[in-house]
């Protein structure tokens, strides 16, 4: 039986209809467990791509950090050819921002800067080329959410960043960044983050308020992502990939072949890259949209 502790849940402010994903991460003093579905739903738009879906690995390693993302159709290799957003290569952005030996917080600040620059560019292109797509992809929902897990100075760190477009009265585009860091913003040992499609998760936690108190992190992650798959199989699909991080290192609990082996301090698997939403709530109360 798990010790009863206060649980904080980080919820996104919304989700992207066009690029549906379900990601759940759980952190306590001993481990971080991150799980993600595999389906990427594609729709026509100014960013390219055709209607349909592909399978992707949505959890990737970059150096000693691990990333999961909602909003860009995943950042790992695809089961079938095609790039949902050819102008937005998140893997290259991460690779460029994370070079060096700085602390995790500094690396993520560099990543924020690089992401805002790239997102602003493609958002402006979308606004010029396809207004309907621009409204759906960048205005109605967060443009991007990234969850980061890693070990920093002997401490397990779990971070989330949500990028929401802001249009000034003059029409200029910028991005508001929602930030959640643990340690830091979390006040208790157990923290749960879920992003992307979350309706089924929220409903279940409202009805089963003690689930997160008693379920072990791997079971919680697997079951919660599975609920979204069952609720919306068109947008969220199996298999579920689950990664576990401890102070001793990282391991896959379960993964599909597309998810590469964990490599010691590898920026990305060799040859893949040259050179190398939101509120905090108790599970019984939802303050997000």
PDB file of N, CA, C and O in Angstrom, residues 1 8 43 53-54 83 96 106 112 120 126 146 163 170 182 189 196 254 259 271:
ATOM      1  N   UNK A   1       0.853  -1.191   0.000  1.00  0.00           N
ATOM      2  CA  UNK A   1       0.000   0.000   0.000  1.00  0.00           C
ATOM      3  C   UNK A   1       0.882   1.232   0.000  1.00  0.00           C
ATOM      4  O   UNK A   1       1.825   1.337   0.765  1.00  0.00           O
ATOM      5  N   UNK A   8      -0.107  16.367  -6.559  1.00  0.00           N
ATOM      6  CA  UNK A   8      -0.320  17.492  -7.452  1.00  0.00           C
ATOM      7  C   UNK A   8      -0.418  16.966  -8.862  1.00  0.00           C
ATOM      8  O   UNK A   8       0.345  16.111  -9.274  1.00  0.00           O
ATOM      9  N   UNK A  43      -3.819  15.881 -40.516  1.00  0.00           N
ATOM     10  CA  UNK A  43      -4.864  16.529 -41.309  1.00  0.00           C
ATOM     11  C   UNK A  43      -4.186  17.433 -42.322  1.00  0.00           C
ATOM     12  O   UNK A  43      -3.076  17.911 -42.104  1.00  0.00           O
ATOM     13  N   UNK A  53      -3.267   8.615 -40.324  1.00  0.00           N
ATOM     14  CA  UNK A  53      -2.516   8.498 -39.087  1.00  0.00           C
ATOM     15  C   UNK A  53      -1.306   7.610 -39.311  1.00  0.00           C
ATOM     16  O   UNK A  53      -1.285   6.764 -40.201  1.00  0.00           O
ATOM     17  N   UNK A  54      -0.272   7.843 -38.497  1.00  0.00           N
ATOM     18  CA  UNK A  54       0.914   7.013 -38.500  1.00  0.00           C
ATOM     19  C   UNK A  54       1.280   6.703 -37.053  1.00  0.00           C
ATOM     20  O   UNK A  54       0.780   7.335 -36.123  1.00  0.00           O
ATOM     21  N   UNK A  83       6.020  13.453 -43.028  1.00  0.00           N
ATOM     22  CA  UNK A  83       6.313  14.427 -41.986  1.00  0.00           C
ATOM     23  C   UNK A  83       5.107  15.331 -41.861  1.00  0.00           C
ATOM     24  O   UNK A  83       4.731  16.012 -42.810  1.00  0.00           O
ATOM     25  N   UNK A  96      19.995  21.007 -31.066  1.00  0.00           N
ATOM     26  CA  UNK A  96      20.754  22.244 -31.096  1.00  0.00           C
ATOM     27  C   UNK A  96      20.743  22.980 -29.775  1.00  0.00           C
ATOM     28  O   UNK A  96      21.735  23.606 -29.393  1.00  0.00           O
ATOM     29  N   UNK A 106      18.960  25.388 -17.286  1.00  0.00           N
ATOM     30  CA  UNK A 106      19.548  26.247 -18.312  1.00  0.00           C
ATOM     31  C   UNK A 106      19.324  25.679 -19.707  1.00  0.00           C
ATOM     32  O   UNK A 106      19.071  26.416 -20.662  1.00  0.00           O
ATOM     33  N   UNK A 112      13.495  26.609 -24.840  1.00  0.00           N
ATOM     34  CA  UNK A 112      12.344  27.501 -24.948  1.00  0.00           C
ATOM     35  C   UNK A 112      12.585  28.568 -26.013  1.00  0.00           C
ATOM     36  O   UNK A 112      11.717  28.839 -26.857  1.00  0.00           O
ATOM     37  N   UNK A 120       7.001  30.547 -33.923  1.00  0.00           N
ATOM     38  CA  UNK A 120       6.522  31.827 -34.446  1.00  0.00           C
ATOM     39  C   UNK A 120       6.633  31.872 -35.965  1.00  0.00           C
ATOM     40  O   UNK A 120       5.746  32.393 -36.656  1.00  0.00           O
ATOM     41  N   UNK A 126       1.588  29.764 -41.522  1.00  0.00           N
ATOM     42  CA  UNK A 126       0.249  29.186 -41.552  1.00  0.00           C
ATOM     43  C   UNK A 126      -0.812  30.273 -41.639  1.00  0.00           C
ATOM     44  O   UNK A 126      -1.807  30.135 -42.358  1.00  0.00           O
ATOM     45  N   UNK A 146       5.785  20.155 -23.973  1.00  0.00           N
ATOM     46  CA  UNK A 146       6.917  19.244 -23.824  1.00  0.00           C
ATOM     47  C   UNK A 146       7.066  18.869 -22.362  1.00  0.00           C
ATOM     48  O   UNK A 146       7.013  19.727 -21.472  1.00  0.00           O
ATOM     49  N   UNK A 163       3.374  25.917 -24.750  1.00  0.00           N
ATOM     50  CA  UNK A 163       3.551  27.109 -25.571  1.00  0.00           C
ATOM     51  C   UNK A 163       2.206  27.484 -26.197  1.00  0.00           C
ATOM     52  O   UNK A 163       1.662  26.749 -27.012  1.00  0.00           O
ATOM     53  N   UNK A 170      -1.610  44.695 -32.535  1.00  0.00           N
ATOM     54  CA  UNK A 170      -1.045  45.053 -33.839  1.00  0.00           C
ATOM     55  C   UNK A 170      -0.966  43.865 -34.783  1.00  0.00           C
ATOM     56  O   UNK A 170      -0.644  44.016 -35.962  1.00  0.00           O
ATOM     57  N   UNK A 182       9.481  20.358 -11.151  1.00  0.00           N
ATOM     58  CA  UNK A 182       9.462  19.564  -9.926  1.00  0.00           C
ATOM     59  C   UNK A 182      10.818  18.860  -9.790  1.00  0.00           C
ATOM     60  O   UNK A 182      11.166  18.069 -10.674  1.00  0.00           O
ATOM     61  N   UNK A 189       5.806  14.777  -2.287  1.00  0.00           N
ATOM     62  CA  UNK A 189       6.653  13.777  -2.956  1.00  0.00           C
ATOM     63  C   UNK A 189       6.092  13.239  -4.268  1.00  0.00           C
ATOM     64  O   UNK A 189       6.853  12.890  -5.156  1.00  0.00           O
ATOM     65  N   UNK A 196      -2.139  16.513 -23.489  1.00  0.00           N
ATOM     66  CA  UNK A 196      -2.781  16.032 -24.708  1.00  0.00           C
ATOM     67  C   UNK A 196      -4.236  15.718 -24.444  1.00  0.00           C
ATOM     68  O   UNK A 196      -4.956  16.485 -23.804  1.00  0.00           O
ATOM     69  N   UNK A 254       8.191  -0.848 -21.210  1.00  0.00           N
ATOM     70  CA  UNK A 254       7.637  -1.433 -22.422  1.00  0.00           C
ATOM     71  C   UNK A 254       7.807  -0.435 -23.556  1.00  0.00           C
ATOM     72  O   UNK A 254       7.772   0.771 -23.349  1.00  0.00           O
ATOM     73  N   UNK A 259      10.994   2.762 -30.814  1.00  0.00           N
ATOM     74  CA  UNK A 259      11.656   3.491 -29.731  1.00  0.00           C
ATOM     75  C   UNK A 259      13.056   2.920 -29.539  1.00  0.00           C
ATOM     76  O   UNK A 259      13.207   1.746 -29.199  1.00  0.00           O
ATOM     77  N   UNK A 271      23.511   8.850 -36.379  1.00  0.00           N
ATOM     78  CA  UNK A 271      23.081   8.959 -37.759  1.00  0.00           C
ATOM     79  C   UNK A 271      21.753   9.632 -37.953  1.00  0.00           C
ATOM     80  O   UNK A 271      21.399  10.009 -39.060  1.00  0.00           O
TER      81      UNK A 271
END
